[in-house]
XYZ file of C-alpha atoms in Angstrom:
516
model
C 11.815 -63.774 7.391
C 14.558 -62.525 5.072
C 12.250 -60.308 3.118
C 10.534 -59.124 6.430
C 14.073 -58.182 7.616
C 14.681 -56.176 4.492
C 11.394 -54.455 4.928
C 12.256 -53.698 8.574
C 15.516 -52.223 7.519
C 13.870 -50.022 4.787
C 11.206 -48.715 7.396
C 13.732 -48.390 10.249
C 17.237 -47.758 8.815
C 18.936 -47.910 12.270
C 17.910 -51.536 12.687
C 21.490 -52.959 11.764
C 20.650 -56.522 12.659
C 17.710 -56.594 10.227
C 19.856 -55.097 7.421
C 22.684 -57.544 8.200
C 20.286 -60.369 7.817
C 18.800 -58.984 4.553
C 22.433 -58.463 3.187
C 23.468 -62.059 4.129
C 20.410 -63.507 2.586
C 19.861 -64.463 -1.067
C 18.384 -61.039 -1.655
C 21.943 -59.568 -1.675
C 24.287 -62.606 -1.162
C 26.853 -60.916 0.892
C 29.623 -62.997 2.462
C 30.783 -62.778 6.003
C 34.043 -60.953 4.858
C 31.736 -58.271 3.209
C 29.854 -57.880 6.340
C 32.998 -57.660 8.368
C 34.345 -54.967 5.880
C 31.160 -52.837 6.452
C 31.540 -53.234 10.099
C 35.271 -51.896 9.986
C 34.210 -49.085 7.849
C 31.557 -47.978 10.334
C 34.225 -48.306 13.126
C 36.804 -46.234 11.286
C 34.413 -43.463 10.899
C 33.227 -43.555 14.467
C 36.711 -43.278 15.610
C 37.270 -40.332 13.419
C 34.280 -38.666 14.996
C 35.674 -39.418 18.395
C 38.971 -37.679 17.703
C 37.248 -34.574 16.205
C 34.860 -34.130 19.261
C 35.733 -31.682 21.942
C 32.635 -31.684 24.029
C 33.680 -35.035 25.754
C 30.370 -36.584 24.751
C 30.295 -39.749 22.526
C 28.929 -39.128 19.103
C 26.053 -41.156 17.850
C 27.467 -44.241 15.954
C 26.519 -44.202 12.216
C 24.060 -47.118 11.314
C 25.147 -49.617 8.688
C 22.556 -48.039 6.517
C 24.286 -44.476 7.003
C 27.635 -46.055 6.215
C 26.579 -47.586 2.999
C 24.946 -44.389 1.729
C 27.979 -42.242 2.809
C 30.204 -44.623 1.155
C 28.348 -44.509 -2.187
C 28.640 -40.751 -2.210
C 32.561 -40.790 -1.988
C 34.700 -40.800 -5.088
C 35.804 -44.181 -6.457
C 39.413 -43.835 -5.659
C 38.538 -42.816 -2.085
C 36.308 -45.804 -1.779
C 38.964 -48.310 -2.745
C 41.348 -46.643 -0.234
C 38.914 -46.971 2.639
C 38.537 -50.544 1.980
C 42.240 -51.417 1.756
C 43.694 -53.661 4.396
C 47.262 -53.445 5.606
C 49.390 -55.709 3.493
C 46.625 -56.452 0.779
C 45.906 -55.095 -2.419
C 42.990 -52.848 -3.026
C 39.744 -54.616 -3.819
C 37.712 -52.618 -6.510
C 35.088 -55.315 -6.538
C 34.237 -54.868 -2.804
C 33.647 -51.088 -3.442
C 31.467 -52.003 -6.313
C 29.474 -54.347 -4.050
C 28.931 -51.643 -1.564
C 27.870 -48.990 -4.117
C 25.223 -51.428 -5.883
C 23.828 -52.349 -2.484
C 23.569 -48.870 -1.535
C 21.741 -47.914 -4.648
C 19.402 -50.724 -4.450
C 18.450 -50.042 -0.886
C 17.885 -46.389 -1.768
C 15.632 -47.460 -4.519
C 13.733 -49.912 -2.446
C 13.255 -47.401 0.271
C 11.798 -44.992 -2.199
C 9.203 -47.618 -3.391
C 8.276 -48.373 0.231
C 7.720 -44.856 1.178
C 5.599 -43.801 -1.903
C 3.721 -46.999 -2.874
C 1.280 -49.249 -1.081
C 2.989 -52.183 0.676
C 1.778 -54.660 -1.892
C 3.034 -52.513 -4.758
C 6.271 -51.879 -3.202
C 6.827 -55.566 -2.469
C 5.789 -56.492 -6.086
C 8.167 -53.973 -7.589
C 11.030 -55.282 -5.031
C 10.394 -59.002 -6.166
C 10.584 -58.121 -9.830
C 13.670 -55.886 -9.679
C 15.532 -58.248 -7.318
C 14.371 -61.375 -8.946
C 13.540 -62.558 -5.531
C 11.827 -65.930 -6.368
C 14.633 -66.973 -8.719
C 17.363 -66.186 -6.202
C 15.765 -68.039 -3.338
C 14.872 -71.037 -5.539
C 18.581 -71.175 -6.482
C 19.681 -70.955 -2.923
C 17.779 -73.611 -1.170
C 17.906 -77.409 -1.423
C 15.394 -78.823 -3.978
C 13.398 -80.502 -1.173
C 12.560 -77.013 0.207
C 12.084 -75.127 -2.912
C 8.447 -75.387 -3.377
C 7.730 -74.536 0.430
C 10.006 -71.456 0.223
C 8.610 -70.061 -2.817
C 5.098 -70.577 -1.487
C 5.931 -68.519 1.581
C 7.393 -65.820 -0.496
C 4.191 -65.633 -2.480
C 2.271 -65.721 0.657
C 4.022 -62.574 1.913
C 2.558 -60.788 -1.201
C -0.698 -62.105 -0.357
C -0.553 -61.003 3.250
C 0.238 -57.504 2.230
C -3.209 -57.414 0.726
C -4.952 -59.377 3.315
C -3.546 -57.652 6.387
C -6.180 -55.080 7.822
C -8.210 -55.759 4.544
C -5.621 -54.025 2.709
C -6.992 -50.589 4.014
C -4.803 -47.858 5.671
C -1.995 -50.361 5.819
C 1.616 -48.868 6.119
C 4.905 -50.610 5.654
C 5.566 -50.163 9.399
C 2.175 -51.803 10.416
C 2.818 -54.574 8.017
C 6.271 -55.334 9.500
C 4.808 -55.312 12.929
C 2.119 -57.685 11.943
C 4.510 -60.083 10.227
C 6.937 -59.977 13.187
C 4.088 -60.808 15.504
C 3.603 -64.114 13.632
C 0.485 -66.470 13.623
C 0.056 -66.014 9.772
C -0.812 -69.444 8.250
C 1.261 -70.299 5.184
C -0.303 -71.868 2.158
C 0.026 -75.656 2.124
C 2.420 -76.756 -0.450
C 1.401 -79.454 -2.943
C 3.693 -82.395 -2.408
C 3.767 -85.220 -4.955
C 2.421 -88.416 -3.419
C 1.146 -86.846 -0.218
C -2.339 -87.105 1.169
C -3.688 -83.717 2.403
C -6.797 -83.241 4.671
C -8.647 -80.018 3.993
C -12.003 -78.328 4.520
C -13.883 -77.371 1.595
C -13.250 -73.659 1.977
C -9.514 -74.559 2.778
C -9.294 -76.223 -0.546
C -10.430 -73.186 -2.731
C -8.021 -72.434 -5.553
C -6.163 -75.874 -5.259
C -6.647 -79.005 -7.419
C -5.349 -82.623 -7.259
C -5.539 -85.607 -9.433
C -7.733 -87.611 -7.067
C -10.174 -85.854 -4.560
C -11.918 -87.927 -1.998
C -15.019 -86.401 -0.384
C -15.662 -87.868 3.144
C -19.046 -88.272 5.029
C -21.204 -86.921 2.114
C -24.493 -88.417 3.296
C -24.837 -86.733 6.672
C -28.217 -85.806 7.986
C -29.375 -82.200 7.732
C -28.263 -79.868 10.356
C -30.612 -79.319 13.279
C -32.675 -76.208 13.500
C -30.670 -73.438 15.184
C -31.877 -71.924 18.516
C -31.061 -68.572 20.252
C -30.149 -67.031 17.019
C -30.777 -63.610 15.240
C -32.528 -63.001 11.899
C -31.594 -59.802 9.992
C -33.730 -58.883 7.092
C -31.593 -56.276 5.223
C -31.861 -56.388 1.495
C -28.752 -55.000 -0.233
C -30.507 -52.125 -1.831
C -31.993 -50.701 1.424
C -30.191 -48.272 3.534
C -31.251 -49.821 6.896
C -32.518 -53.422 7.979
C -36.164 -53.946 7.677
C -36.427 -56.245 10.561
C -34.108 -57.629 13.453
C -35.509 -60.544 15.133
C -34.085 -62.423 18.200
C -35.271 -66.000 17.498
C -35.537 -68.414 20.267
C -35.959 -71.481 18.030
C -36.223 -72.076 14.291
C -38.633 -74.960 14.955
C -41.522 -72.741 16.135
C -40.699 -69.161 14.580
C -43.305 -66.277 15.281
C -45.636 -65.553 12.377
C -43.924 -62.291 11.578
C -40.551 -64.094 11.183
C -41.687 -67.132 9.003
C -40.978 -65.379 5.648
C -37.703 -64.076 6.811
C -36.591 -67.438 8.120
C -37.542 -69.041 4.832
C -35.250 -66.620 2.945
C -32.550 -67.469 5.314
C -32.771 -71.158 4.910
C -32.931 -70.671 1.112
C -29.626 -68.706 1.276
C -28.184 -71.604 3.375
C -29.076 -74.258 0.694
C -27.566 -72.071 -1.924
C -24.372 -71.698 0.019
C -24.414 -75.538 0.469
C -24.626 -75.920 -3.240
C -21.863 -73.469 -3.723
C -19.623 -75.413 -1.561
C -20.439 -78.377 -3.273
C -19.375 -76.932 -6.562
C -16.079 -75.868 -5.006
C -15.542 -79.376 -3.892
C -16.316 -81.059 -7.076
C -13.973 -78.719 -9.308
C -11.047 -79.577 -7.070
C -10.530 -82.898 -8.919
C -8.521 -82.917 -12.006
C -9.222 -86.569 -13.042
C -11.094 -88.470 -10.359
C -13.615 -87.728 -7.806
C -14.394 -90.256 -5.085
C -17.406 -90.000 -2.749
C -17.548 -91.728 0.467
C -20.072 -91.993 3.343
C -20.819 -93.791 6.516
C -23.936 -95.868 6.308
C -26.318 -93.388 8.285
C -28.229 -94.559 11.328
C -31.262 -93.032 9.653
C -31.528 -92.013 5.987
C -30.204 -88.436 5.515
C -31.784 -85.796 3.493
C -32.514 -86.494 -0.238
C -30.656 -83.338 -0.808
C -27.406 -84.649 0.679
C -24.386 -84.511 -1.630
C -24.364 -88.288 -1.653
C -27.894 -88.664 -2.735
C -27.421 -85.979 -5.375
C -24.392 -87.481 -6.957
C -24.729 -91.227 -6.418
C -26.915 -91.651 -9.682
C -24.092 -90.061 -11.761
C -21.133 -92.005 -10.157
C -19.667 -95.531 -10.697
C -20.002 -97.785 -7.710
C -16.571 -99.125 -6.313
C -16.562 -102.345 -4.389
C -15.639 -101.749 -0.808
C -12.334 -103.304 0.226
C -12.545 -106.302 2.691
C -12.422 -105.206 6.244
C -8.975 -105.153 7.903
C -10.026 -107.720 10.435
C -10.815 -110.190 7.668
C -7.408 -109.840 6.076
C -5.092 -110.106 9.166
C -6.322 -109.408 12.775
C -4.990 -110.803 15.973
C -7.114 -113.411 17.594
C -7.863 -111.345 20.757
C -7.548 -107.890 19.029
C -11.164 -106.896 20.395
C -10.455 -108.272 23.920
C -8.050 -105.413 24.872
C -6.274 -107.964 27.243
C -3.258 -106.578 29.123
C -0.057 -108.330 28.557
C 0.886 -110.596 31.612
C 4.526 -110.752 32.843
C 5.745 -114.358 32.749
C 5.990 -116.051 36.261
C 9.494 -116.091 37.790
C 10.091 -119.780 37.927
C 13.245 -121.566 37.143
C 13.245 -123.430 33.828
C 15.694 -126.213 32.894
C 17.787 -125.274 30.090
C 16.599 -128.298 28.015
C 13.048 -126.807 28.193
C 14.039 -123.491 26.459
C 12.602 -123.690 22.876
C 15.086 -123.543 20.248
C 15.533 -120.190 18.222
C 16.523 -120.158 14.574
C 20.003 -118.753 13.978
C 18.642 -115.963 11.529
C 16.123 -114.935 14.164
C 18.818 -114.928 16.999
C 20.978 -112.707 14.889
C 18.179 -110.180 14.056
C 17.373 -109.935 17.782
C 20.850 -109.608 18.804
C 21.284 -106.700 16.206
C 17.930 -105.148 17.358
C 19.129 -105.322 20.988
C 22.650 -103.677 20.118
C 20.755 -100.863 18.118
C 18.386 -100.208 21.089
C 21.289 -100.001 23.404
C 22.974 -97.581 21.034
C 19.863 -95.249 20.995
C 19.688 -95.298 24.827
C 23.468 -94.215 24.847
C 22.742 -91.249 22.634
C 19.787 -90.327 24.851
C 21.875 -90.566 28.060
C 24.524 -88.245 26.355
C 21.971 -85.714 25.079
C 20.979 -85.231 28.759
C 24.718 -84.580 29.942
C 25.095 -80.902 30.294
C 27.874 -78.523 29.388
C 29.447 -77.533 31.721
C 28.702 -80.690 33.822
C 28.942 -78.830 37.197
C 28.956 -82.238 38.947
C 26.199 -83.915 37.067
C 25.738 -87.524 36.940
C 22.837 -89.737 35.748
C 20.350 -91.135 38.290
C 18.092 -94.011 38.176
C 15.422 -91.715 36.772
C 17.484 -91.269 33.704
C 18.336 -94.833 33.073
C 14.714 -96.011 33.734
C 13.417 -93.425 31.330
C 15.822 -94.563 28.783
C 14.846 -98.184 29.267
C 11.324 -97.458 28.888
C 11.722 -95.432 25.785
C 13.814 -98.220 24.000
C 12.454 -101.285 25.660
C 15.552 -102.268 27.434
C 15.925 -104.510 30.533
C 17.601 -103.077 33.534
C 20.848 -104.848 32.561
C 20.876 -103.474 29.116
C 20.095 -99.915 30.460
C 23.085 -100.382 32.801
C 25.235 -101.178 30.000
C 24.169 -98.113 28.064
C 24.996 -95.990 31.219
C 28.370 -97.510 31.667
C 29.165 -96.602 28.035
C 27.996 -93.098 28.424
C 30.080 -92.496 31.605
C 33.185 -94.047 29.792
C 32.547 -91.430 26.908
C 32.263 -88.327 29.013
C 35.291 -89.216 31.185
C 37.473 -90.746 28.572
C 39.754 -89.254 25.951
C 37.107 -86.940 24.657
C 36.152 -85.556 28.134
C 37.280 -82.159 26.972
C 34.367 -82.044 24.575
C 32.217 -81.354 27.527
C 34.567 -78.885 29.249
C 33.480 -75.316 28.924
C 36.871 -74.066 29.554
C 38.204 -75.816 26.372
C 35.371 -75.189 23.939
C 33.334 -71.986 23.151
C 30.545 -73.607 21.291
C 28.654 -76.908 21.581
C 25.487 -78.563 20.672
C 23.911 -82.001 20.681
C 21.861 -83.460 17.783
C 22.890 -80.447 15.342
C 20.761 -80.562 12.205
C 22.389 -79.643 8.797
C 20.678 -79.704 5.446
C 23.025 -81.101 2.567
C 21.977 -81.809 -0.878
C 18.447 -82.229 0.097
C 19.243 -84.475 3.077
C 18.768 -83.681 6.674
C 21.935 -84.726 8.707
C 22.080 -84.938 12.388
C 25.488 -84.464 14.169
C 25.712 -86.296 17.537
C 27.806 -83.634 19.042
C 29.384 -80.475 17.304
C 31.868 -78.443 19.382
C 34.622 -75.716 18.712
C 37.818 -76.182 20.517
C 39.756 -73.117 21.349
C 42.449 -72.028 19.188
C 46.012 -71.493 20.114
C 47.724 -68.121 20.186
C 44.622 -66.353 18.948
C 44.254 -68.513 15.991
C 40.633 -69.566 14.881
C 39.286 -72.666 16.971
C 38.626 -75.986 15.296
C 35.287 -77.552 14.757
C 34.821 -81.167 15.881
C 32.162 -83.293 14.571
C 31.976 -86.091 17.272
C 29.872 -89.254 16.518
C 28.925 -91.675 19.133
C 29.229 -95.321 18.281
C 28.358 -98.487 20.329
C 30.773 -100.497 18.207
C 34.434 -100.826 19.345
C 35.925 -100.176 15.949
C 33.607 -98.011 13.899
C 36.401 -96.687 11.687
C 36.512 -100.059 10.043
C 32.764 -99.742 8.898
C 32.416 -98.230 5.269
C 28.947 -97.073 5.822
C 30.085 -95.062 8.997
C 32.860 -93.517 7.112
C 30.652 -92.584 4.209
C 28.376 -90.758 6.696
C 31.258 -88.807 8.173
C 32.246 -87.771 4.572
C 28.844 -86.273 4.213
C 29.151 -84.570 7.523
C 32.442 -83.055 6.430
C 30.959 -81.976 3.118
C 27.981 -80.215 5.140
C 30.373 -78.493 7.624
C 32.569 -77.095 4.516
C 29.469 -75.397 3.290
C 28.126 -74.246 6.723
C 31.694 -73.051 7.904
C 33.678 -72.157 4.792
C 37.206 -71.749 5.337
C 37.100 -72.828 8.947
C 39.067 -75.928 10.191
C 37.010 -78.921 10.716
C 37.906 -82.327 12.130
C 35.795 -85.475 12.619
C 36.198 -88.381 15.216
C 34.262 -91.336 16.535
C 33.847 -92.050 20.188
C 33.635 -95.772 20.953
C 31.799 -97.258 23.896
C 35.227 -97.535 25.625
C 35.564 -93.794 25.667
C 38.185 -93.631 23.026
C 38.504 -90.794 20.641
C 39.148 -92.088 17.015
C 40.150 -89.012 14.803
C 39.689 -89.622 11.104
C 42.120 -88.464 8.530
C 41.255 -86.974 5.137
C 42.733 -90.212 3.721
C 40.292 -92.381 5.522
C 37.285 -90.250 4.535
C 38.403 -90.104 0.849
C 38.769 -93.972 0.645
């Protein structure tokens, strides 16, 4: 999407949003401050145009592209003066960044306008070292997928419309429309299910071919036969065929040629399947109801293969006694039982059950809080919500009621401001952040309004069903990772972290607590 945004800006220079995305991406690596500087420069030149206009009509605002190119054409001293802010020293490196970016964009636009899309993209990839830039910018866990998508973009510039009469504008439109399948990424230790044609060009240490002894396909019906040799200018015959079982005499020879071509294509597919295996090829087949064709893949390859003993059926290893009965579980009868008749439970099992119950109540608490809107506008949970949470996490009515009580304490307690739209200007539940290859989920992330025009404070709020989560080292370590991820996601902005316990108490964490 970053490269598509760059192409969009090269084709349509007035698309400021696409250009901003490309500049912020690893393609150029601009910071937020650099983007803000470019926006201020555009505003300054727009205001100058306003003061010099006597007609009373507002001038057309220059695009970011125009601002960059105009800036690059100014003398160096004037460039530095334009970027100087009150009370700050001139920043020659900022002027150099704008000049270099303008030169690169002009170069790329020349390629896009004069070369076919694939050739222009290839030149852009080489000049900008695109693959290396993205490989360095993304986490290691995403690197292979990102590089595969970038290479897919090059391949799509050849595949789109068969590569004929394709313009950069049409390519951008097609890419923005979506629906283009990405190449599957080879992940170590993963099992991939592919068709034979989908596996072309790929290899794996072990390849398992399934259902290789299938019976031959049935004769087709209501089809068409075309006898058109490649050296002829027109078809010799065109036959509507009701059934291949009983072809007319005039179509027998043509049908035989068609069937021979199908058999050859079947062998070609077998060759593709065999050559996908780097070291080991395993053939598998269901025992057919009736013996398949002697030309099936299994029959062809069985004399050349080494038999492998089939594993024991799962039912012989460990299977419930009534697994095949599909009996519905019955609820116990509601009868009073003397306490002496209750079977004893080992202490370890009781502790595990209690911990599991506590965990499930905590999950239900999170689910209820996810359903609480911002602003609340008089919202309150109903029995529908509690019953849904109870079903999802296997809770009794009493346990679901406990989760609901904790949820109400949280949204009405000391942290109630975190759901008040008049006190926050950004909020989100289950916010995902990637940090050092790990996916983190923040229970709630809000930004509280700043005072006196100052920047607001980000709050990472973590819901805990324990009364004193700040005493748990594993919880503190988790919050420390949240703080590191937020520092990268929002550099230079104030961030605070806090637990909210089931009593509705807000427990802010100090840097000393997180450091320890």
